[in-house]
Tab-separated table of C-alpha atoms in Angstrom:
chain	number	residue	atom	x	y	z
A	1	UNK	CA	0.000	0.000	0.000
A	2	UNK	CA	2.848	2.157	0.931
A	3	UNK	CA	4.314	2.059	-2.959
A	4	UNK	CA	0.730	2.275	-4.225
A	5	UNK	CA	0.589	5.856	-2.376
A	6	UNK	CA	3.998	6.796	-3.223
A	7	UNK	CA	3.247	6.329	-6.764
A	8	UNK	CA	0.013	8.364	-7.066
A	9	UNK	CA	1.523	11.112	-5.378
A	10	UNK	CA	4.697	11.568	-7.710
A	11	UNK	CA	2.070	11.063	-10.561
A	12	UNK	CA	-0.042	13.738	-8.901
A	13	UNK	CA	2.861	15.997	-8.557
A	14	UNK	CA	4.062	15.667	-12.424
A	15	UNK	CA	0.475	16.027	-13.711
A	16	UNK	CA	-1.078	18.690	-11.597
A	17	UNK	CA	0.858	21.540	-12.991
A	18	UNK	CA	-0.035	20.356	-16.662
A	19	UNK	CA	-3.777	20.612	-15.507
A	20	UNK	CA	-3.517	23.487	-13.808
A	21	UNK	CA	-2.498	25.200	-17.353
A	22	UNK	CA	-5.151	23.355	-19.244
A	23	UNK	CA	-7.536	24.734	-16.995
A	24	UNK	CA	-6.334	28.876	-16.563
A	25	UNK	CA	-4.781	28.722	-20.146
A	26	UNK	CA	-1.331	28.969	-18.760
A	27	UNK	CA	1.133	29.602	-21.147
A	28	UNK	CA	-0.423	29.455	-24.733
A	29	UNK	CA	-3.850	28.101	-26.539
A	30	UNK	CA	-4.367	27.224	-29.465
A	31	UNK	CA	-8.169	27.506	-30.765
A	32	UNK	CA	-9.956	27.932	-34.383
A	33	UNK	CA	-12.436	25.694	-35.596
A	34	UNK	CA	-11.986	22.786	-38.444
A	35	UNK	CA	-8.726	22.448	-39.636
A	36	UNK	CA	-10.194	23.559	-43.231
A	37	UNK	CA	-9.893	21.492	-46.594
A	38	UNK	CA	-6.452	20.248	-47.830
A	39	UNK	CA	-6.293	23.344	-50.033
A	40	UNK	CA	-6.409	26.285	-47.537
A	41	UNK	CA	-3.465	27.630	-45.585
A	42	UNK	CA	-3.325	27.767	-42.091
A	43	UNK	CA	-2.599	31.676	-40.546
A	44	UNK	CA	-2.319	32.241	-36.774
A	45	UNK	CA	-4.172	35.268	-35.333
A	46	UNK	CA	-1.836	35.894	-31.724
A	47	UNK	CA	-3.539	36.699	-28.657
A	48	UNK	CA	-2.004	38.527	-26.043
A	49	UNK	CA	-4.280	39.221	-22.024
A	50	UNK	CA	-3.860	37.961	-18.961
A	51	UNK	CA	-5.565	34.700	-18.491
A	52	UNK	CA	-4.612	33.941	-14.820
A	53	UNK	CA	-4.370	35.583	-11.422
A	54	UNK	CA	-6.392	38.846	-10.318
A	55	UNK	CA	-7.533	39.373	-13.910
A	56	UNK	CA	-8.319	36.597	-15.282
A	57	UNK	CA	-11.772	37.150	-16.037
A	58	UNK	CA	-12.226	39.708	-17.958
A	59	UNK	CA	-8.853	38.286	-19.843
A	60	UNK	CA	-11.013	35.105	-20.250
A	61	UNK	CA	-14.148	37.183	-21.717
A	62	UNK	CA	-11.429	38.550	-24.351
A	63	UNK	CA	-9.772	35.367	-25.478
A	64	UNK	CA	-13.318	33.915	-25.705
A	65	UNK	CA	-14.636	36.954	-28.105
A	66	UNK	CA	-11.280	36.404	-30.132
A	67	UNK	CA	-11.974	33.060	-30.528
A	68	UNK	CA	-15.100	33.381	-31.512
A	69	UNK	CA	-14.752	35.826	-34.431
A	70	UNK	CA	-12.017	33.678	-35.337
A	71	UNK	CA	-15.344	30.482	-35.353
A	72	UNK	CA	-17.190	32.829	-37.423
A	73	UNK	CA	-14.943	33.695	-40.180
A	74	UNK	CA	-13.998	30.168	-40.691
A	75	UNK	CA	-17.456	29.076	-41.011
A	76	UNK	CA	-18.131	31.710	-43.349
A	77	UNK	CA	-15.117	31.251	-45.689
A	78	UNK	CA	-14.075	35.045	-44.776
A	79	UNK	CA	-10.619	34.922	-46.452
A	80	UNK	CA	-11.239	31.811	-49.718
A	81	UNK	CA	-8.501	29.563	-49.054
A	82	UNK	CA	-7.361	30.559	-45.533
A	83	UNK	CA	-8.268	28.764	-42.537
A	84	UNK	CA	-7.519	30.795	-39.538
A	85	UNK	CA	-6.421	29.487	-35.737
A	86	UNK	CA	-6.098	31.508	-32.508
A	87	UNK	CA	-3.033	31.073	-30.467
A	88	UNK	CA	-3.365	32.906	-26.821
A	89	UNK	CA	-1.042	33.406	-24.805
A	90	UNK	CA	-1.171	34.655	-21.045
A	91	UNK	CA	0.634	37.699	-20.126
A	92	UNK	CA	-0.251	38.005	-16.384
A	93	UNK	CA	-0.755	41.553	-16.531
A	94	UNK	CA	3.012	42.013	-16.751
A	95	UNK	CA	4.779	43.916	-18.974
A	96	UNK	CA	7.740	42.239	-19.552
A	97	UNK	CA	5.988	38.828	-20.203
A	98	UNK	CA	3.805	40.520	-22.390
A	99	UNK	CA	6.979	41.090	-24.214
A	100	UNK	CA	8.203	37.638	-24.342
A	101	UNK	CA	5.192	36.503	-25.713
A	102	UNK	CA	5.287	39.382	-28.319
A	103	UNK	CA	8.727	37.727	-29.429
A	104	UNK	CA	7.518	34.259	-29.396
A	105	UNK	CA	4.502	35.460	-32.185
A	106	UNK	CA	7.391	37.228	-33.985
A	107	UNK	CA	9.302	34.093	-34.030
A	108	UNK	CA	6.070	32.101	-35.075
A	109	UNK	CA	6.089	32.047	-38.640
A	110	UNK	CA	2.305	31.004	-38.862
A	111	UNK	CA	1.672	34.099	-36.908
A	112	UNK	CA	0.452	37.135	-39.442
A	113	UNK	CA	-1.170	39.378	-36.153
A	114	UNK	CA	-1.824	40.143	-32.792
A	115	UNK	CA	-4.925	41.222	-30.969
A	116	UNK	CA	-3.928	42.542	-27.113
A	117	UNK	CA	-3.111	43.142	-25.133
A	118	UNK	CA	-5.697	44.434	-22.180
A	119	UNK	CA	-3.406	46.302	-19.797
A	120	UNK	CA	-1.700	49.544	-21.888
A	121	UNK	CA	1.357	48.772	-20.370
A	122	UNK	CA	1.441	45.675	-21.596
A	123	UNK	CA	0.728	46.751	-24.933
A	124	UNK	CA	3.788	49.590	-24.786
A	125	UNK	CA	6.165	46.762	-23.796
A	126	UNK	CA	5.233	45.048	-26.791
A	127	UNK	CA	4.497	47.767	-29.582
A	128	UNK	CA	8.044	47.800	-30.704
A	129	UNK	CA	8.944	44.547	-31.079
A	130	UNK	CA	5.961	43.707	-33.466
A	131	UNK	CA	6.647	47.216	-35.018
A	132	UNK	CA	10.304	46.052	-36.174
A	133	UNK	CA	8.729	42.623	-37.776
A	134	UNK	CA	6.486	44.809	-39.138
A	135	UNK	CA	3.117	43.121	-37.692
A	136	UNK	CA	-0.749	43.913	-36.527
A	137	UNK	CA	-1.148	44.553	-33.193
A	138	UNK	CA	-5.092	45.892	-32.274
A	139	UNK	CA	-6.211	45.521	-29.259
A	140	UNK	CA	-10.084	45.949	-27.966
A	141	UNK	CA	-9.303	47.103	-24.495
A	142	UNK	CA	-6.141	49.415	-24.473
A	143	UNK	CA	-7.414	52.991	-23.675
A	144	UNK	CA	-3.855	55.157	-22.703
A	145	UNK	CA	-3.575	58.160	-25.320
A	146	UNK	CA	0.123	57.479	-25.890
A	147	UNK	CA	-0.267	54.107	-27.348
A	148	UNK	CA	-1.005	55.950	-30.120
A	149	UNK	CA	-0.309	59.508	-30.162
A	150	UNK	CA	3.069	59.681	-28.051
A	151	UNK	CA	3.921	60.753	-25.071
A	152	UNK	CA	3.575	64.760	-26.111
A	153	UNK	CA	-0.096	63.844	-27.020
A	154	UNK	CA	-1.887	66.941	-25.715
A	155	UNK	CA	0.873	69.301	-27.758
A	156	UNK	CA	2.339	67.825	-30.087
A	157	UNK	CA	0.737	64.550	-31.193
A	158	UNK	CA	2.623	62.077	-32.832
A	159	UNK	CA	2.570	58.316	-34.300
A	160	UNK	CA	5.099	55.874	-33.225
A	161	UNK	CA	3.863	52.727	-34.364
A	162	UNK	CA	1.889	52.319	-37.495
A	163	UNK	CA	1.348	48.809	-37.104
A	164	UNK	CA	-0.746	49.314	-34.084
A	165	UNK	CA	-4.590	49.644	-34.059
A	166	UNK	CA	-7.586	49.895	-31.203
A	167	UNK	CA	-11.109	49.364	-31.915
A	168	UNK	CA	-12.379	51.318	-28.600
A	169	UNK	CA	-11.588	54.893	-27.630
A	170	UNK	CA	-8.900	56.401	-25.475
A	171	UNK	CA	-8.756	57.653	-22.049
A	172	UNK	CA	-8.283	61.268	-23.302
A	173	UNK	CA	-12.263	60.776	-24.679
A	174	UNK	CA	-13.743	59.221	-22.192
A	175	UNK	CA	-12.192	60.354	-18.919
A	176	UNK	CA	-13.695	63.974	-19.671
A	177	UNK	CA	-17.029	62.826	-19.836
A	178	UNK	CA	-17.035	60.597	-16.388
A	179	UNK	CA	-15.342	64.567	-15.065
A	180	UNK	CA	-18.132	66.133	-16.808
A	181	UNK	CA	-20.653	63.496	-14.885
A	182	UNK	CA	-19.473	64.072	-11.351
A	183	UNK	CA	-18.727	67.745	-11.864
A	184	UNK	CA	-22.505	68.320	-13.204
A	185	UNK	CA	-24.529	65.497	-12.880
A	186	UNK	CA	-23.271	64.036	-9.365
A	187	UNK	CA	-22.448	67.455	-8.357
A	188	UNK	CA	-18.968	66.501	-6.833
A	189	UNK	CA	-17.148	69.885	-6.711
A	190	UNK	CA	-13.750	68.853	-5.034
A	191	UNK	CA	-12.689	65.479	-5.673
A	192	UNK	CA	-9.598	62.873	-4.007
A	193	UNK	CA	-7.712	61.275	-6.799
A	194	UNK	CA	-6.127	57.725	-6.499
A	195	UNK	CA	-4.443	55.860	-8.793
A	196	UNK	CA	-2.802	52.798	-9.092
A	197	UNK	CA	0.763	53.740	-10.056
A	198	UNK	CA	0.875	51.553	-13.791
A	199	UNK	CA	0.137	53.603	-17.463
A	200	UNK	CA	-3.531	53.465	-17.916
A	201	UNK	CA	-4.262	54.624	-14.120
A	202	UNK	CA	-1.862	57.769	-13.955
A	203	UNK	CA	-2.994	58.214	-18.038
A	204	UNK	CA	-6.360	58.616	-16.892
A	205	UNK	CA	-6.617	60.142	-13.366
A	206	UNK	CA	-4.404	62.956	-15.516
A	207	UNK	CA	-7.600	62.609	-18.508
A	208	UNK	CA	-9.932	63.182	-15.504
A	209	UNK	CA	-8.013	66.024	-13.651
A	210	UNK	CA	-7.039	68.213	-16.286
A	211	UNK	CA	-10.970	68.275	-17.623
A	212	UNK	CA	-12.654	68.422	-13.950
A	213	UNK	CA	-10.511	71.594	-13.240
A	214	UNK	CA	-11.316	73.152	-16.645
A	215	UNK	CA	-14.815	72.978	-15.601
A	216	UNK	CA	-14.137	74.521	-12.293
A	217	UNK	CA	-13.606	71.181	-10.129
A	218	UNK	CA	-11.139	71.000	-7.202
A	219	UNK	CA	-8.939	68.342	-6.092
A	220	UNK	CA	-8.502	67.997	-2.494
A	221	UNK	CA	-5.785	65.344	-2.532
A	222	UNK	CA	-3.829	62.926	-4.768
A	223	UNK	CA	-2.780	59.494	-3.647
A	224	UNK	CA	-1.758	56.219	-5.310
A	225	UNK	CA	-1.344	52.867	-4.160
A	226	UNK	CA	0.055	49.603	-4.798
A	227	UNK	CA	-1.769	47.102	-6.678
A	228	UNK	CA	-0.097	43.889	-5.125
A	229	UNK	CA	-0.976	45.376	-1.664
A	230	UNK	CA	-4.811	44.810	-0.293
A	231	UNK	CA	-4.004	47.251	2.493
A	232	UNK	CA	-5.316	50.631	1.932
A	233	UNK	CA	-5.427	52.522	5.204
A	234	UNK	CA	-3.677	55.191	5.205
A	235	UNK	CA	-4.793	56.201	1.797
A	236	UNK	CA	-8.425	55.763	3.119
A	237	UNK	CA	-7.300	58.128	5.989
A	238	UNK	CA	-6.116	60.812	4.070
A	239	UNK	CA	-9.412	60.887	1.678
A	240	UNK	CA	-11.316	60.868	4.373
A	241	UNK	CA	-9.594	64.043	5.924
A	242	UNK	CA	-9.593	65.422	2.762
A	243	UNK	CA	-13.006	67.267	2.648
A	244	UNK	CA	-13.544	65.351	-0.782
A	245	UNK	CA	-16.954	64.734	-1.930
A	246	UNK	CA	-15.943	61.908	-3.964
A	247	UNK	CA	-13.263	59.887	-5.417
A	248	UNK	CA	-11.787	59.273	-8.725
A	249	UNK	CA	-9.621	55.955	-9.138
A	250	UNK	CA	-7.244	54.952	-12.140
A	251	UNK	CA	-6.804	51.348	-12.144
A	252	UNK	CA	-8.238	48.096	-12.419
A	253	UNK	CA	-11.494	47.234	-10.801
A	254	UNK	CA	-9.802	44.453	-8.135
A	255	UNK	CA	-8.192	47.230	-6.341
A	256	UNK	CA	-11.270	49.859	-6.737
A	257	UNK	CA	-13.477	47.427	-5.225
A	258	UNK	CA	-11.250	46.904	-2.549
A	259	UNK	CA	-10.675	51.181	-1.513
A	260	UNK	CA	-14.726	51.339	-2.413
A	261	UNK	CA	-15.122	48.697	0.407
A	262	UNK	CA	-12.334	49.965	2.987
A	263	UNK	CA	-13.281	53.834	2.552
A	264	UNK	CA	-17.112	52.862	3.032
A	265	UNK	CA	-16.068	50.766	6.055
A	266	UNK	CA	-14.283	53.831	7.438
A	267	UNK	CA	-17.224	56.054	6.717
A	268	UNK	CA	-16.371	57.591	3.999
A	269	UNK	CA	-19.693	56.675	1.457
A	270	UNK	CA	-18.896	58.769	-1.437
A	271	UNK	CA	-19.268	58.420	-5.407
A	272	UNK	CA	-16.608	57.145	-6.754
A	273	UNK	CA	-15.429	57.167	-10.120
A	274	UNK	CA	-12.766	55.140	-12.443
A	275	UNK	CA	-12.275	54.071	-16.621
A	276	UNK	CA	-13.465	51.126	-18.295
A	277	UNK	CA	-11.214	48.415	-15.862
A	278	UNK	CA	-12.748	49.342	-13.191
A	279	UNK	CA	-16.659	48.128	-15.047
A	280	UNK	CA	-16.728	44.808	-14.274
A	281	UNK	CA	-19.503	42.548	-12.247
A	282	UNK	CA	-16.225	41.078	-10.297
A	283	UNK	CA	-16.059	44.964	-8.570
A	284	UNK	CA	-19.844	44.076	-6.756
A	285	UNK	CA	-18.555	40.695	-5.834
A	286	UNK	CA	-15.275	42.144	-3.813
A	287	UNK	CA	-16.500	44.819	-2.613
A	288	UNK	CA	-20.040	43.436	-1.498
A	289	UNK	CA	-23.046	45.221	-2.735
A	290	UNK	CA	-23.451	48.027	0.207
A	291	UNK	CA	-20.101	49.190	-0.131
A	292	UNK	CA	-20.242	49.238	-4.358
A	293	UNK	CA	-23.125	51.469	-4.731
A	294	UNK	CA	-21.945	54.324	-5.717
A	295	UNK	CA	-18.816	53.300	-7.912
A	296	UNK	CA	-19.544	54.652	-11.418
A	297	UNK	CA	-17.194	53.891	-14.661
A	298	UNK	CA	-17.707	54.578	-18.022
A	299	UNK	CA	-17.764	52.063	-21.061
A	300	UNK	CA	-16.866	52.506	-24.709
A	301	UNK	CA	-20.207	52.986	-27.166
A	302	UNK	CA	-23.610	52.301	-25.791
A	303	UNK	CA	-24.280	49.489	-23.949
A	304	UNK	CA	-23.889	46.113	-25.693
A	305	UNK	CA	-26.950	44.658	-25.079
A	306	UNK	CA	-28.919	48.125	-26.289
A	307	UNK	CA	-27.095	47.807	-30.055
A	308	UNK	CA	-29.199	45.765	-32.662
A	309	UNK	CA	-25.446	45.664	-34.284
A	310	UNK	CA	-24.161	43.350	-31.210
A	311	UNK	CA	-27.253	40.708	-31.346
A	312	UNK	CA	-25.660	38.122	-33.413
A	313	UNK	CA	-22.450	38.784	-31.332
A	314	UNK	CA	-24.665	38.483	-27.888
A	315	UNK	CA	-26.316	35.384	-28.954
A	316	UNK	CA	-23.424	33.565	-30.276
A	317	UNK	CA	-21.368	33.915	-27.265
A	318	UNK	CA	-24.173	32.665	-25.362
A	319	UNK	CA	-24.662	29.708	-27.630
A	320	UNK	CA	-21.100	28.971	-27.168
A	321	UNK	CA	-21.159	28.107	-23.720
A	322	UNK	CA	-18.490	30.008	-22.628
A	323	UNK	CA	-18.150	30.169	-18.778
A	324	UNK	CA	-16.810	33.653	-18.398
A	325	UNK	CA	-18.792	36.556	-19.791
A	326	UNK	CA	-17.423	38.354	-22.681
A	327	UNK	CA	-17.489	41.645	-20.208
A	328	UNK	CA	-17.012	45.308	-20.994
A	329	UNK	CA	-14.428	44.722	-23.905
A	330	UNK	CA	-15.226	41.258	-25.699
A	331	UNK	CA	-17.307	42.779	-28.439
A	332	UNK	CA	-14.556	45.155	-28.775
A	333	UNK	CA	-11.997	42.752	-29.043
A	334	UNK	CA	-14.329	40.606	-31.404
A	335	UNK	CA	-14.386	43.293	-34.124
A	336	UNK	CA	-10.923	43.406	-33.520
A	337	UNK	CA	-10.008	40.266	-34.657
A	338	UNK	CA	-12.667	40.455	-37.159
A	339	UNK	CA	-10.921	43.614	-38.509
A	340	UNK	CA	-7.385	41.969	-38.440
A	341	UNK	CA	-8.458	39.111	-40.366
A	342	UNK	CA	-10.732	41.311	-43.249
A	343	UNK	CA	-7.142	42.939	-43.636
A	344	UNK	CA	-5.621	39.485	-43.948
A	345	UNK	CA	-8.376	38.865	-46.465
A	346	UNK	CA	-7.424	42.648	-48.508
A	347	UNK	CA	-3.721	41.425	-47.729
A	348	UNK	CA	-4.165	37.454	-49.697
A	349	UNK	CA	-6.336	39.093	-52.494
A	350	UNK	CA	-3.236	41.643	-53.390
A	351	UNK	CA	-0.818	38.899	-53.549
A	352	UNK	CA	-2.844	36.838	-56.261
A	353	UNK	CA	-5.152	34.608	-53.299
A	354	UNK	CA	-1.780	33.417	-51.536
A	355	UNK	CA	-1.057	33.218	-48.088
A	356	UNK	CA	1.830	30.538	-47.883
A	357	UNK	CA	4.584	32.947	-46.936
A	358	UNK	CA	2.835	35.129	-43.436
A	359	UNK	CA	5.984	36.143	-42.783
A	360	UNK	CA	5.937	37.961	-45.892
A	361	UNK	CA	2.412	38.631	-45.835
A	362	UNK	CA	2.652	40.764	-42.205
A	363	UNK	CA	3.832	44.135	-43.557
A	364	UNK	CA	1.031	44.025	-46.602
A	365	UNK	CA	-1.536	43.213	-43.538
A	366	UNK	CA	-0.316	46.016	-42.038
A	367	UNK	CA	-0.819	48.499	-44.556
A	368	UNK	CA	-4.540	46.701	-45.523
A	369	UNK	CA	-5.347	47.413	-41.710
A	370	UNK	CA	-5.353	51.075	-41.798
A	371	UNK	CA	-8.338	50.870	-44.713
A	372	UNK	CA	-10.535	48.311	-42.737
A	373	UNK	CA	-13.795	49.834	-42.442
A	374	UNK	CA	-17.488	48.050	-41.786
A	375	UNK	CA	-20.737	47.760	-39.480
A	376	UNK	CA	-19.050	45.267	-36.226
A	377	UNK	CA	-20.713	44.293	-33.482
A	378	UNK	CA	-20.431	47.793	-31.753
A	379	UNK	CA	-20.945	49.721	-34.602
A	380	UNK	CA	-18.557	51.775	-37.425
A	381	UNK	CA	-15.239	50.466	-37.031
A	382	UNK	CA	-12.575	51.738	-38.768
A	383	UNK	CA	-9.637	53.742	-37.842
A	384	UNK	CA	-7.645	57.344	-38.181
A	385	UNK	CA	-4.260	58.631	-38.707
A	386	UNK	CA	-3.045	57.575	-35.581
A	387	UNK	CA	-4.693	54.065	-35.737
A	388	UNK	CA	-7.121	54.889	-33.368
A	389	UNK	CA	-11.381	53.779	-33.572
A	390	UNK	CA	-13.855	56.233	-35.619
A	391	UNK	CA	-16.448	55.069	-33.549
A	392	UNK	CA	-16.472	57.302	-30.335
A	393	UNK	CA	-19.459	56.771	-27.645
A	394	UNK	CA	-19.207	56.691	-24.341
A	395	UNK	CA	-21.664	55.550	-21.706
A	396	UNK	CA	-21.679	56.360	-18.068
A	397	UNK	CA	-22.706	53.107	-16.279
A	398	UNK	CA	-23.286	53.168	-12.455
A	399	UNK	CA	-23.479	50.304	-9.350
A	400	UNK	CA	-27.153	50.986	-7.436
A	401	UNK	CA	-28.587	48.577	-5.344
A	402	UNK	CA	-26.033	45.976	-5.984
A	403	UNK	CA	-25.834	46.044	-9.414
A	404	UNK	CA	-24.779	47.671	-12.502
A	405	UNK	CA	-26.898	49.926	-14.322
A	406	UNK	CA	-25.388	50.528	-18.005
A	407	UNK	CA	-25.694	53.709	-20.044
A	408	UNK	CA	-27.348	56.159	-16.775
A	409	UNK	CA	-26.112	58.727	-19.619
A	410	UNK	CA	-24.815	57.852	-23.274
A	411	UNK	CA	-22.592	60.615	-25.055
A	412	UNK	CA	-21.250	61.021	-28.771
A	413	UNK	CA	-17.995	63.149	-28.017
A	414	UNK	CA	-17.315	65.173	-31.246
C-alpha cells in the first residue's frame, strides 16, 4: 500500500501543474475551428491578455470573443482559401511577459497578427517589437492616449507605431465625460484622486483632472497605491480628511473594489469614479453590494446589449457556452479580430489569393489594416491617422442597489 501511495503522489505531482495550465490557459492556446480542406493555408491570429491571477476574467471574456470571431470567419469562408487558428497566450498583466510573448509570435512564422493586449502597459512593452517585424497589433481594451499619439499627445501629437490599431476609444475621450458626470450630474465639486501607479491609471486620473478643473472642479488630494498590496489605510485616511466629496480611481477594478469597500467601512460613502477596468460585475462581488453602490465607470459605445449591431455577437457567445462573460471589452476585441483578419483577407487578395509565406504577408496586412472599415458588433469600425477607432461613444454606467446599471447617460464626443 505504501508504494501504491507513493506512486500516485509523484504522478499527482508531475500532472497537476499540466492541468492546472489546461484549466487557466497557462502559457499558450491554441483555438480555431476545423482544420479547413487540404487546399487552404493555415494563418495564426496571436492573442495577447492575462488569463490567470487577479484578472483573469475579464482576460477570459477577451480570449473567448477572439476566438469566436475567429469560429465565425472560418465558417463563413471570410478569407477563400485561408483557414484561420487563434493562439493565446497569457501575459499576467506584466509587462515584460507581455513582451516575451510578443517575441515568441514574432518568431512564429504562422503568426500574421496580434490582438492585445488588455493592460496599456502591456501593450507599450510590446508595440516595438511587433513594429520592427512589421506586424498587426489591435487591441479591444487598451485605452492610454500614448499608445497611439506619443507621449507629447496633448501638444504635439505624434505616431510611433503604425502597425498598431484599437477598436475602442482612449482615455483622453472618455475620462472627460465621467469629469463632466461628477462635476454636473453628481455634483462633486472637489474630488480625491487615487491611482494605481501603472500607465492606464496615472494616463487617466491625468484625462480626468485636467478636464474636472477646466470645468471649475477641485482636487482635495492625490494618492496612489500599490496594486499587489490589499491594504489601503492610510490612503483611506487621508481621503477621508480630505473634505472630498468623492473619489476618482485609475486602475483596475480588483483594487477599486477593494478602496470602495475599505473607505465605506471607514465612513467615507462617497461616489466614486474610475475608466473602463474598473466596469466589471467582479467589482460588486469584492466589494459586497453596500459598499459598491456608488462606484460609477464609463464604457466605450452604448451598452452592448442596447445595439441591434451586437445581437448576433450576444447570442453567439451565449450559444457557445463560454463560462466567463465576454465583459465590458469582448465585443470590442471581437471586431478586432474580425478587422485583423478582413485585412488578412485585402492582404491574400493583393498577392494573387496566396497566403503561404505570413511572414511575408505581415507588412502588406499592415498596410490593408489602416483601410478596414465596416458595421461590427459595436458599430462603425474603422480607424484614423493615428490608428485609433472612428467610432467614439461613451456611456456612463453606475453600481445601485447591488448592481450595474449601463448607459445612466450615453454621449457622442465630437
Amino acid at each position: 500500500m505504501l508504494g501504491s501511495s507513493t506512486s500516485r503522489t509523484r504522478l499527482f505531482a508531475l500532472t497537476a501543474p499540466l492541468l492546472a495550465c489546461s484549466l487557466v490557459a497557462c502559457g499558450s492556446r491554441d483555438e480555431g475551428d476545423s482544420a479547413g480542406d487540404d487546399s487552404s493555408t493555415t494563418v495564426t491570429i496571436g492573442f495577447d491578455a492575462p488569463l490567470s491571477k487577479d484578472l483573469a476574467a475579464v482576460g477570459l471574456g477577451m480570449r473567448n470573443s477572439a476566438e469566436l470571431a475567429v469560429k465565425k470567419a472560418n465558417k463563413d469562408k471570410l478569407v477563400p482559401g485561408v483557414t484561420f487558428r487563434l493562439q493565446a497566450k497569457d501575459d499576467q498583466a506584466t509587462p515584460n511577459i507581455g513582451q516575451q510573448n510578443a517575441a515568441a509570435f514574432v518568431a512564429a512564422k504562422d503568426v500574421v497578427g496580434v490582438v492585445g493586449a488588455y493592460n496599456s502597459s502591456v501593450s507599450a512593452a510590446m508595440q516595438s517589437t511587433l513594429h520592427d517585424a512589421g506586424m498587426v497589433q489591435v487591441s479591444g481594451a487598451n485605452t492610454a492616449a500614448t499608445l497611439t499619439m506619443g507621449a507629447d499627445y496633448k501638444d504635439n501629437p505624434k505616431r510611433e507605431y503604425d502597425n498598431y490599431f484599437r477598436t475602442i476609444s482612449t482615455d483622453a475621450v472618455a475620462a472627460p465625460v465621467m469629469a463632466e458626470y461628477f462635476y454636473k450630474d453628481l455634483k462633486v465639486k472637489k474630488i480625491a484622486m487615487v491611482d494605481d501607479k501603472k500607465t492606464y491609471g496615472t494616463g487617466i486620473v491625468d484625462n480626468f483632472t485636467e478636464a474636472y478643473e477646466k470645468l471649475g472642479g477641485k482636487v482635495a488630494i492625490h494618492q496612489s497605491v500599490n496594486p499587489d498590496e490589499s491594504d489601503y489605510a492610510a490612503v483611506v485616511n487621508s481621503v477621508k480628511s480630505s473634505g472630498a466629496q468623492g473619489v476618482f480611481y485609475g486602475g483596475e477594478y480588483p483594487q477599486a473594489a477593494s478602496l470602495k469597500k475599505q473607505l465605506v467601512a471607514a465612513g467615507f460613502d462617497a461616489p466614486m469614479g474610475g475608466g473602463d477596468a474598473v466596469k466589471d460585475d467582479q467589482l460588486v462581488a469584492i466589494a459586497g453590494k453596500t459598499a459598491a453602490d456608488g462606484t460609477c465607470a464609463h464604457s466605450d459605445g452604448a451598452p452592448i446589449d442596447s445595439l441591434d449591431s451586437a445581437k448576433s455577437f450576444v447570442a453567439d457567445y451565449k450559444a457557445a457556452g463560454y463560462r466567463q462573460p465576454y465583459g465590458v471589452f469582448g465585443a470590442y476585441v471581437y471586431d478586432a479580430t474580425t478587422a485583423l483578419m478582413k485585412a488578412v483577407g485585402t492582404a491574400v487578395e493583393a498577392n494573387g489569393g496566396k497566403a503561404d509565406d505570413v511572414t511575408q504577408l505581415r507588412p502588406k496586412v499592415v498596410e490593408a489594416m489602416a483601410k478596414v472599415s465596416f458595421d461590427g458588433a459595436t458599430g462603425k469600425v474603422g480607424f484614423d491617422t493615428y490608428g485609433d477607432s472612428v467610432n467614439q461613444v461613451i456611456s456612463v454606467n453606475c453600481v445601485k442597489s447591488g448592481a450595474w446599471k449601463d448607459g445612466v447617460k450615453v454621449v457622442t464626443v465630437k
